[in-house]
Amino acid sequence: MDVIPILRGKRILLGVSGSIAAYKAAELASLLTQAGAHVDAVLTAAAARFVTPLTFQSLTGRPAHADLWSADAHVPHVGLAEGADLLLVAPATADVLAKLAHGLADDLLTVTALAARCPLLVAPAMDAGMFEHPAVQANLATLRARGAAVIGPAEGRMASGLAGRGRMLEPEEILGHVRRAAGRNGPLAGRRIVVTAGGTQEPIDPVRVVANRSSGKQGFAVAQAALDRGAEVTLVAAPCALSTPVGARRIDVGTAEEMARAVLEASAGADALLMAAAVADFRPARPAARKLKKDAGPPVLELKRTADILSAVAEARAKNGRPACVVGFAAETDDLVPNARRKLQEKCLSLVVANDVTRKHSGFGSDSNRVTLIDAAGAEELPLLSKADVAERILDRVQALLSPA
Ligand code: CTP
């Protein structure tokens, strides 16, 4: 995993309490460390029966703590709490939630929690029956009222064999919440950003479509990068197999026409629109109502132009000035810069992100991309980067366009 800029150098206190989900906290510690955070794990005595401090120490490269009375540090809880950017308790048992809600402090985790002044994020894990108990719900309400964020639990199968709401969120999802918490007051806080992603699908008949090779990865990375900077993100997604970045409002669409409707509505009040989706330029003129059978011979498909979404946005923008910033994407096989420049002008764009889809390790489906950023001032050719890094570079430009120096 790449370093995540918003988490680079952040000090995260990871409180682990005694639930079987503690084994997943090890994965979480690893993800956060790979993302560039400094993770200090603090285990309760019950947690240390499921996993050991050594597990966390090995994954984070930093001492992990379990004992309030250890002689290694002078007042260890104060040292741990000082300068922490986030206290994340995952898994949070009913017992630890009760202690946090009431200010009890009888072990290193709960004492540290009282000493810490950073935001608190708790990921409950317990049996569904316990989670529903009014005592647990009241404790969660107390924590929320004090500004803590409660994430999950999810529905599903639990270690008891029963199903219900009580599973700790998966580490990847918790990571998404940590990013959201870290980016809360970021440079795009209060900005509304619409991102499109994926490739539209145009029906031929009820089972077949005309599609394209877009994986959606670059658009989803742009949405995530905008969330990391604190923006409110609407993600208009054409069919793709990617999970929604935590915090994004996702609108699923199928065809170019559906995407047009969703984008025009969402972008009317937005500050920026980034059209990373590969929108079909043509669709079957008369999709068959019933499945075409092969016995009838090869069908002849008559195609028809779809409406250009960016042009429609440009029209709306000419009237009310919103969105202030519109970014188009150009996938080209020939004459990259001249073609992108033409799109910049014709579609009244603030910026065009152009990529040559014929180049290796770049474009459709790949995790990396080599793009050129083109605006009225010129063209900046970026090296081969991960799609997450490309997204950061695009967002740097969007940020500058929204808040000129
Ligand atoms: N786009 C759009 N509506 C469409 C087709 C494309 O808004 N019906 C957007 C894409 O999301 C992308 C940009 O337009 O941001 C460029 O798309 P592309 O298909 O490469 O551009 P075209 O103008 O169609 O040019 P050409 O067919 O010559 O490549």
Short mmCIF file of C-alpha atoms and ligand atoms in Angstrom, two decimals:
data_model
loop_
_atom_site.label_atom_id
_atom_site.label_comp_id
_atom_site.label_asym_id
_atom_site.label_seq_id
_atom_site.Cartn_x
_atom_site.Cartn_y
_atom_site.Cartn_z
CA MET A 1 0.00 0.00 0.00
CA ASP A 2 1.14 3.54 -0.73
CA VAL A 3 1.68 6.19 1.91
CA ILE A 4 -1.52 8.19 2.37
CA PRO A 5 -0.56 11.88 2.51
CA ILE A 6 -3.23 12.79 5.07
CA LEU A 7 -1.89 10.11 7.46
CA ARG A 8 1.83 10.62 6.89
CA GLY A 9 3.52 11.29 10.27
CA LYS A 10 0.22 11.33 12.18
CA ARG A 11 0.39 9.81 15.65
CA ILE A 12 -2.46 7.41 16.19
CA LEU A 13 -3.19 5.80 19.54
CA LEU A 14 -4.75 2.43 18.78
CA GLY A 15 -6.65 1.15 21.79
CA VAL A 16 -7.39 -2.57 21.60
CA SER A 17 -9.87 -4.14 24.01
CA GLY A 18 -10.79 -7.74 24.68
CA SER A 19 -12.93 -9.01 21.86
CA ILE A 20 -12.08 -11.75 19.37
CA ALA A 21 -12.06 -8.92 16.79
CA ALA A 22 -8.72 -7.94 18.38
CA TYR A 23 -7.01 -10.12 15.77
CA LYS A 24 -8.33 -7.72 13.12
CA ALA A 25 -6.80 -4.81 15.01
CA ALA A 26 -3.42 -6.27 14.04
CA GLU A 27 -4.33 -5.87 10.36
CA LEU A 28 -5.54 -2.36 11.10
CA ALA A 29 -2.25 -1.48 12.83
CA SER A 30 -0.41 -2.75 9.77
CA LEU A 31 -2.58 -0.74 7.33
CA LEU A 32 -2.14 2.47 9.33
CA THR A 33 1.61 1.94 9.57
CA GLN A 34 1.91 1.30 5.83
CA ALA A 35 -0.10 4.47 5.26
CA GLY A 36 2.66 6.42 7.02
CA ALA A 37 1.10 6.87 10.49
CA HIS A 38 2.97 6.30 13.76
CA VAL A 39 0.83 3.81 15.60
CA ASP A 40 1.09 3.36 19.36
CA ALA A 41 -0.94 0.33 20.38
CA VAL A 42 -2.37 0.16 23.89
CA LEU A 43 -3.93 -3.14 24.86
CA THR A 44 -6.26 -3.88 27.76
CA ALA A 45 -5.52 -6.97 29.86
CA ALA A 46 -8.43 -8.76 28.17
CA ALA A 47 -7.09 -7.84 24.71
CA ALA A 48 -3.71 -9.27 25.65
CA ARG A 49 -5.37 -12.67 26.11
CA PHE A 50 -6.37 -12.65 22.41
CA VAL A 51 -3.29 -10.97 20.90
CA THR A 52 0.02 -9.87 22.36
CA PRO A 53 1.80 -6.52 22.51
CA LEU A 54 4.54 -8.19 20.46
CA THR A 55 2.08 -8.62 17.57
CA PHE A 56 1.58 -4.87 17.44
CA GLN A 57 5.18 -4.02 18.13
CA SER A 58 6.23 -6.19 15.18
CA LEU A 59 3.69 -4.58 12.84
CA THR A 60 4.14 -0.95 13.88
CA GLY A 61 7.86 -0.89 14.64
CA ARG A 62 7.05 0.94 17.88
CA PRO A 63 6.68 -0.27 21.46
CA ALA A 64 3.17 -1.54 22.22
CA HIS A 65 1.81 -1.06 25.70
CA ALA A 66 -0.42 -3.03 28.03
CA ASP A 67 0.65 -2.25 31.55
CA LEU A 68 -0.10 0.91 33.48
CA TRP A 69 2.47 -0.13 36.06
CA SER A 70 5.36 -0.90 33.72
CA ALA A 71 8.62 0.68 34.82
CA ASP A 72 9.83 1.59 31.28
CA ALA A 73 8.37 5.04 31.21
CA HIS A 74 7.83 7.82 33.64
CA VAL A 75 4.03 8.37 33.67
CA PRO A 76 3.50 6.42 30.39
CA HIS A 77 -0.12 7.47 29.80
CA VAL A 78 0.77 11.16 29.72
CA GLY A 79 3.58 10.54 27.24
CA LEU A 80 1.27 8.47 25.04
CA ALA A 81 -1.56 10.96 25.12
CA GLU A 82 0.59 13.99 24.49
CA GLY A 83 0.67 15.06 20.86
CA ALA A 84 -1.58 12.22 19.66
CA ASP A 85 -3.63 13.13 16.59
CA LEU A 86 -6.32 10.50 17.08
CA LEU A 87 -7.42 7.92 19.63
CA LEU A 88 -8.94 4.97 17.84
CA VAL A 89 -10.41 2.19 19.97
CA ALA A 90 -10.89 -0.90 17.80
CA PRO A 91 -12.31 -3.22 18.87
CA ALA A 92 -14.23 -1.37 21.57
CA THR A 93 -15.99 -3.80 23.93
CA ALA A 94 -19.09 -2.97 25.95
CA ASP A 95 -16.82 -2.74 29.01
CA VAL A 96 -14.37 -0.26 27.51
CA LEU A 97 -17.22 1.85 26.07
CA ALA A 98 -18.76 2.04 29.54
CA LYS A 99 -15.44 3.11 31.05
CA LEU A 100 -14.86 5.74 28.36
CA ALA A 101 -18.38 7.10 28.76
CA HIS A 102 -18.10 7.38 32.54
CA GLY A 103 -14.49 8.43 32.84
CA LEU A 104 -13.36 5.29 34.64
CA ALA A 105 -9.61 4.91 34.55
CA ASP A 106 -8.25 1.64 35.84
CA ASP A 107 -5.81 0.56 33.14
CA LEU A 108 -3.39 2.13 30.68
CA LEU A 109 -5.95 2.51 27.87
CA THR A 110 -8.62 4.22 29.94
CA VAL A 111 -6.14 6.43 31.80
CA THR A 112 -4.58 7.45 28.47
CA ALA A 113 -8.06 8.18 27.07
CA LEU A 114 -8.65 10.68 29.88
CA ALA A 115 -5.28 12.31 29.37
CA ALA A 116 -5.71 12.61 25.58
CA ARG A 117 -7.16 15.73 23.99
CA CYS A 118 -7.42 14.42 20.43
CA PRO A 119 -10.58 13.22 18.61
CA LEU A 120 -11.91 9.81 19.67
CA LEU A 121 -13.10 7.15 17.24
CA VAL A 122 -14.61 3.93 18.58
CA ALA A 123 -15.37 0.76 16.61
CA PRO A 124 -17.67 -1.38 18.80
CA ALA A 125 -17.50 -5.17 18.63
CA MET A 126 -19.77 -7.39 20.68
CA ASP A 127 -22.66 -9.78 20.49
CA ALA A 128 -25.71 -8.23 18.82
CA GLY A 129 -27.85 -8.70 21.94
CA MET A 130 -25.27 -6.84 24.02
CA PHE A 131 -24.99 -4.05 21.47
CA GLU A 132 -28.74 -3.45 21.59
CA HIS A 133 -28.79 -3.28 25.40
CA PRO A 134 -29.98 0.14 26.61
CA ALA A 135 -26.89 0.44 28.83
CA VAL A 136 -24.55 0.13 25.82
CA GLN A 137 -26.71 2.45 23.71
CA ALA A 138 -26.76 5.04 26.50
CA ASN A 139 -22.96 4.89 26.77
CA LEU A 140 -22.62 5.36 23.01
CA ALA A 141 -25.02 8.31 23.14
CA THR A 142 -22.88 9.87 25.89
CA LEU A 143 -19.72 9.42 23.84
CA ARG A 144 -21.36 10.85 20.71
CA ALA A 145 -22.65 13.85 22.64
CA ARG A 146 -19.06 14.50 23.72
CA GLY A 147 -17.94 14.54 20.09
CA ALA A 148 -16.70 10.97 19.67
CA ALA A 149 -17.39 9.19 16.39
CA VAL A 150 -18.93 5.73 16.65
CA ILE A 151 -18.21 3.65 13.56
CA GLY A 152 -20.19 0.47 12.98
CA PRO A 153 -20.76 -2.19 14.10
CA ALA A 154 -21.79 -4.03 10.95
CA GLU A 155 -24.40 -6.74 10.46
CA GLY A 156 -23.16 -10.23 9.87
CA ARG A 157 -22.03 -13.51 11.34
CA MET A 158 -20.37 -13.30 14.72
CA ALA A 159 -17.94 -15.60 16.50
CA SER A 160 -20.83 -16.98 18.56
CA GLY A 161 -22.30 -18.35 15.34
CA LEU A 162 -25.24 -15.98 15.63
CA ALA A 163 -25.92 -13.27 13.07
CA GLY A 164 -26.79 -9.70 13.93
CA ARG A 165 -25.42 -6.20 14.36
CA GLY A 166 -22.24 -6.41 16.38
CA ARG A 167 -19.33 -7.17 14.03
CA MET A 168 -16.48 -4.72 14.13
CA LEU A 169 -16.06 -2.94 10.80
CA GLU A 170 -13.38 -4.40 8.54
CA PRO A 171 -9.91 -2.80 8.87
CA GLU A 172 -10.10 -1.24 5.38
CA GLU A 173 -13.35 0.49 6.30
CA ILE A 174 -11.97 1.68 9.64
CA LEU A 175 -9.00 3.09 7.70
CA GLY A 176 -11.51 5.07 5.61
CA HIS A 177 -13.03 6.55 8.79
CA VAL A 178 -9.58 7.42 10.12
CA ARG A 179 -8.84 9.27 6.84
CA ARG A 180 -12.12 11.12 7.17
CA ALA A 181 -11.34 12.12 10.77
CA ALA A 182 -7.82 13.22 9.84
CA GLY A 183 -9.04 15.30 6.89
CA ARG A 184 -11.99 16.90 8.64
CA ASN A 185 -10.57 20.42 8.66
CA GLY A 186 -8.62 19.99 5.44
CA PRO A 187 -8.16 22.64 2.73
CA LEU A 188 -11.35 21.60 0.93
CA ALA A 189 -13.56 21.51 4.04
CA GLY A 190 -16.96 22.94 3.21
CA ARG A 191 -16.44 22.44 -0.55
CA ARG A 192 -18.86 20.32 -2.53
CA ILE A 193 -17.20 18.20 -5.16
CA VAL A 194 -18.81 15.90 -7.71
CA VAL A 195 -16.70 13.14 -9.22
CA THR A 196 -17.76 10.71 -11.95
CA ALA A 197 -16.07 7.36 -12.43
CA GLY A 198 -16.27 4.10 -14.36
CA GLY A 199 -17.53 3.32 -17.83
CA THR A 200 -21.18 3.71 -18.80
CA GLN A 201 -23.03 0.75 -20.29
CA GLU A 202 -25.51 1.15 -23.14
CA PRO A 203 -28.07 -1.64 -23.54
CA ILE A 204 -28.30 -3.67 -26.75
CA ASP A 205 -30.98 -5.92 -25.26
CA PRO A 206 -31.89 -6.88 -21.66
CA VAL A 207 -28.70 -8.95 -21.24
CA ARG A 208 -26.07 -7.27 -23.44
CA VAL A 209 -24.43 -3.87 -23.35
CA VAL A 210 -21.97 -1.72 -25.25
CA ALA A 211 -19.29 -0.93 -22.67
CA ASN A 212 -15.71 0.32 -22.45
CA ARG A 213 -12.54 -0.61 -20.61
CA SER A 214 -12.73 1.93 -17.78
CA SER A 215 -12.15 0.32 -14.36
CA GLY A 216 -13.21 3.38 -12.37
CA LYS A 217 -9.92 3.32 -10.39
CA GLN A 218 -8.75 6.83 -11.30
CA GLY A 219 -12.15 8.41 -10.57
CA PHE A 220 -12.46 6.59 -7.22
CA ALA A 221 -8.93 7.72 -6.32
CA VAL A 222 -9.93 11.32 -7.11
CA ALA A 223 -13.01 10.98 -4.88
CA GLN A 224 -10.87 9.60 -2.05
CA ALA A 225 -8.29 12.38 -2.41
CA ALA A 226 -11.06 15.00 -2.24
CA LEU A 227 -12.48 13.34 0.90
CA ASP A 228 -9.00 13.34 2.48
CA ARG A 229 -8.92 17.10 2.02
CA GLY A 230 -12.22 17.48 3.82
CA ALA A 231 -14.55 17.96 0.83
CA GLU A 232 -18.15 16.78 0.71
CA VAL A 233 -18.04 14.32 -2.17
CA THR A 234 -20.75 12.98 -4.46
CA LEU A 235 -19.49 10.07 -6.52
CA VAL A 236 -21.53 9.32 -9.63
CA ALA A 237 -20.44 5.80 -10.47
CA ALA A 238 -20.98 3.85 -13.66
CA PRO A 239 -20.86 0.06 -13.17
CA CYS A 240 -17.55 -0.99 -11.60
CA ALA A 241 -16.41 -3.37 -8.88
CA LEU A 242 -14.91 -0.84 -6.48
CA SER A 243 -16.07 -0.13 -2.94
CA THR A 244 -17.29 3.33 -2.06
CA PRO A 245 -14.71 5.53 -0.29
CA VAL A 246 -15.89 6.15 3.28
CA GLY A 247 -17.78 9.42 3.48
CA ALA A 248 -18.71 9.71 -0.21
CA ARG A 249 -22.33 9.92 -1.30
CA ARG A 250 -22.51 7.40 -4.14
CA ILE A 251 -25.03 7.54 -6.94
CA ASP A 252 -24.97 4.45 -9.16
CA VAL A 253 -25.89 4.93 -12.80
CA GLY A 254 -25.86 2.69 -15.86
CA THR A 255 -26.15 4.65 -19.08
CA ALA A 256 -24.75 7.96 -20.30
CA GLU A 257 -28.25 9.41 -20.07
CA GLU A 258 -28.59 8.37 -16.41
CA MET A 259 -25.17 9.80 -15.69
CA ALA A 260 -26.11 13.09 -17.37
CA ARG A 261 -29.18 13.42 -15.17
CA ALA A 262 -27.28 12.63 -11.97
CA VAL A 263 -24.37 14.95 -12.81
CA LEU A 264 -26.52 17.92 -13.77
CA GLU A 265 -28.49 17.61 -10.56
CA ALA A 266 -25.49 17.05 -8.28
CA SER A 267 -23.25 19.68 -9.86
CA ALA A 268 -25.83 22.49 -9.79
CA GLY A 269 -24.81 23.44 -6.26
CA ALA A 270 -21.24 22.15 -6.37
CA ASP A 271 -17.90 23.94 -6.33
CA ALA A 272 -16.16 21.49 -8.65
CA LEU A 273 -16.96 18.70 -11.07
CA LEU A 274 -14.35 16.15 -12.09
CA MET A 275 -15.56 14.03 -15.01
CA ALA A 276 -13.28 11.00 -14.81
CA ALA A 277 -15.96 8.65 -16.16
CA ALA A 278 -15.60 7.15 -19.59
CA VAL A 279 -18.99 8.09 -20.99
CA ALA A 280 -20.21 6.31 -24.10
CA ASP A 281 -20.28 8.65 -27.09
CA PHE A 282 -22.67 6.31 -28.91
CA ARG A 283 -25.48 4.03 -27.85
CA PRO A 284 -27.63 1.47 -29.68
CA ALA A 285 -30.40 3.51 -31.29
CA ARG A 286 -33.16 1.01 -30.54
CA PRO A 287 -32.32 -1.40 -27.70
CA ALA A 288 -34.33 -4.62 -28.07
CA ALA A 289 -37.00 -5.17 -25.44
CA ARG A 290 -36.36 -8.94 -25.49
CA LYS A 291 -33.13 -10.90 -25.68
CA LEU A 292 -31.79 -11.19 -29.23
CA LYS A 293 -31.50 -14.87 -30.15
CA LYS A 294 -28.53 -16.05 -32.18
CA ASP A 295 -30.73 -18.10 -34.51
CA ALA A 296 -31.91 -14.81 -35.99
CA GLY A 297 -28.34 -14.20 -37.26
CA PRO A 298 -25.85 -11.44 -36.37
CA PRO A 299 -27.73 -8.25 -35.50
CA VAL A 300 -26.84 -4.98 -37.18
CA LEU A 301 -26.49 -2.32 -34.49
CA GLU A 302 -27.42 1.18 -35.43
CA LEU A 303 -25.72 3.63 -33.06
CA LYS A 304 -26.80 7.09 -32.02
CA ARG A 305 -24.86 9.92 -30.33
CA THR A 306 -25.32 10.38 -26.60
CA ALA A 307 -25.61 13.89 -25.18
CA ASP A 308 -22.29 15.35 -24.10
CA ILE A 309 -22.50 15.83 -20.35
CA LEU A 310 -19.68 18.35 -20.05
CA SER A 311 -21.26 20.54 -22.74
CA ALA A 312 -24.56 20.48 -20.86
CA VAL A 313 -22.71 21.42 -17.65
CA ALA A 314 -20.98 24.28 -19.52
CA GLU A 315 -24.42 25.63 -20.54
CA ALA A 316 -25.73 25.49 -16.97
CA ARG A 317 -22.52 27.06 -15.73
CA ALA A 318 -22.83 29.96 -18.18
CA LYS A 319 -26.11 30.86 -16.41
CA ASN A 320 -25.28 30.47 -12.70
CA GLY A 321 -21.49 30.16 -12.56
CA ARG A 322 -21.58 26.77 -10.86
CA PRO A 323 -19.58 24.66 -10.60
CA ALA A 324 -16.68 27.10 -10.52
CA CYS A 325 -14.17 24.45 -11.51
CA VAL A 326 -14.77 21.76 -14.15
CA VAL A 327 -12.17 19.14 -14.97
CA GLY A 328 -12.43 16.90 -18.02
CA PHE A 329 -10.49 13.74 -18.73
CA ALA A 330 -9.25 12.78 -22.16
CA ALA A 331 -8.26 9.25 -23.04
CA GLU A 332 -6.39 9.42 -26.32
CA THR A 333 -4.43 7.15 -28.59
CA ASP A 334 -3.07 9.91 -30.88
CA ASP A 335 -2.11 13.60 -30.69
CA LEU A 336 -2.60 13.77 -26.94
CA VAL A 337 -1.93 17.45 -26.22
CA PRO A 338 -3.63 19.05 -29.28
CA ASN A 339 -6.73 16.86 -28.75
CA ALA A 340 -6.86 17.69 -25.03
CA ARG A 341 -6.42 21.39 -25.78
CA ARG A 342 -9.36 21.28 -28.18
CA LYS A 343 -11.50 19.67 -25.47
CA LEU A 344 -10.40 22.31 -22.96
CA GLN A 345 -11.78 25.03 -25.23
CA GLU A 346 -14.82 23.29 -26.70
CA LYS A 347 -16.13 22.08 -23.34
CA CYS A 348 -15.13 25.27 -21.44
CA LEU A 349 -13.02 23.33 -18.95
CA SER A 350 -10.74 24.60 -16.19
CA LEU A 351 -8.36 21.69 -16.65
CA VAL A 352 -7.98 18.58 -18.79
CA VAL A 353 -6.31 15.43 -17.50
CA ALA A 354 -5.07 13.69 -20.60
CA ASN A 355 -3.68 10.20 -20.80
CA ASP A 356 -2.29 8.20 -23.67
CA VAL A 357 -4.04 4.88 -23.18
CA THR A 358 -1.59 3.10 -25.49
CA ARG A 359 1.30 3.53 -23.01
CA LYS A 360 2.41 0.71 -20.72
CA HIS A 361 1.32 0.71 -17.03
CA SER A 362 -1.04 3.57 -17.77
CA GLY A 363 -4.76 4.03 -18.26
CA PHE A 364 -7.51 1.41 -18.17
CA GLY A 365 -7.45 -1.09 -15.31
CA SER A 366 -3.90 -0.27 -14.26
CA ASP A 367 -3.03 0.97 -10.74
CA SER A 368 -0.68 3.57 -12.18
CA ASN A 369 -1.17 6.32 -14.68
CA ARG A 370 0.91 8.73 -16.73
CA VAL A 371 -1.02 11.91 -17.41
CA THR A 372 -0.54 15.41 -18.73
CA LEU A 373 -2.39 18.26 -17.03
CA ILE A 374 -3.50 20.86 -19.54
CA ASP A 375 -4.98 24.25 -18.80
CA ALA A 376 -5.01 27.61 -20.53
CA ALA A 377 -1.51 28.34 -19.22
CA GLY A 378 0.16 25.23 -20.60
CA ALA A 379 0.79 21.51 -20.33
CA GLU A 380 2.48 19.75 -17.41
CA GLU A 381 3.57 16.20 -18.13
CA LEU A 382 3.63 14.10 -14.95
CA PRO A 383 5.79 11.00 -14.57
CA LEU A 384 4.36 7.50 -14.11
CA LEU A 385 2.58 7.67 -10.73
CA SER A 386 0.09 5.61 -8.78
CA LYS A 387 -3.49 6.60 -9.48
CA ALA A 388 -3.68 7.83 -5.87
CA ASP A 389 -0.74 10.18 -6.50
CA VAL A 390 -2.22 11.35 -9.80
CA ALA A 391 -5.40 12.14 -7.87
CA GLU A 392 -3.39 14.22 -5.38
CA ARG A 393 -1.80 16.23 -8.20
CA ILE A 394 -5.21 16.85 -9.78
CA LEU A 395 -6.63 17.94 -6.42
CA ASP A 396 -3.68 20.33 -5.92
CA ARG A 397 -4.82 22.06 -9.13
CA VAL A 398 -8.50 22.03 -8.15
CA GLN A 399 -7.64 23.47 -4.75
CA ALA A 400 -5.64 26.29 -6.37
CA LEU A 401 -8.48 27.01 -8.81
CA LEU A 402 -11.04 27.19 -5.99
CA SER A 403 -8.95 29.39 -3.72
CA PRO A 404 -6.66 31.50 -5.88
CA ALA A 405 -3.76 32.97 -3.91
N1 CTP B 1 -17.79 13.17 -21.72
C1 CTP B 1 -19.03 13.69 -21.42
N2 CTP B 1 -20.13 13.27 -22.08
C2 CTP B 1 -20.03 12.35 -23.07
C3 CTP B 1 -18.77 11.84 -23.41
C4 CTP B 1 -17.67 12.26 -22.70
O1 CTP B 1 -19.12 14.54 -20.54
N3 CTP B 1 -21.14 11.95 -23.69
C5 CTP B 1 -16.63 13.64 -20.96
C6 CTP B 1 -15.77 12.56 -20.34
O2 CTP B 1 -16.19 12.21 -19.03
C7 CTP B 1 -14.39 13.20 -20.32
C8 CTP B 1 -14.41 14.15 -21.50
O3 CTP B 1 -15.79 14.31 -21.85
O4 CTP B 1 -14.19 13.95 -19.14
C9 CTP B 1 -13.62 13.69 -22.69
O5 CTP B 1 -14.22 12.60 -23.26
P1 CTP B 1 -13.82 12.01 -24.72
O6 CTP B 1 -14.81 10.95 -25.05
O7 CTP B 1 -12.39 11.65 -24.71
O8 CTP B 1 -13.98 13.31 -25.59
P2 CTP B 1 -14.71 13.62 -26.93
O9 CTP B 1 -15.00 15.05 -26.86
O10 CTP B 1 -15.84 12.68 -27.08
O11 CTP B 1 -13.63 13.45 -28.03
P3 CTP B 1 -13.19 12.27 -29.02
O12 CTP B 1 -14.38 11.42 -29.27
O13 CTP B 1 -12.69 12.99 -30.17
O14 CTP B 1 -12.10 11.55 -28.26
#
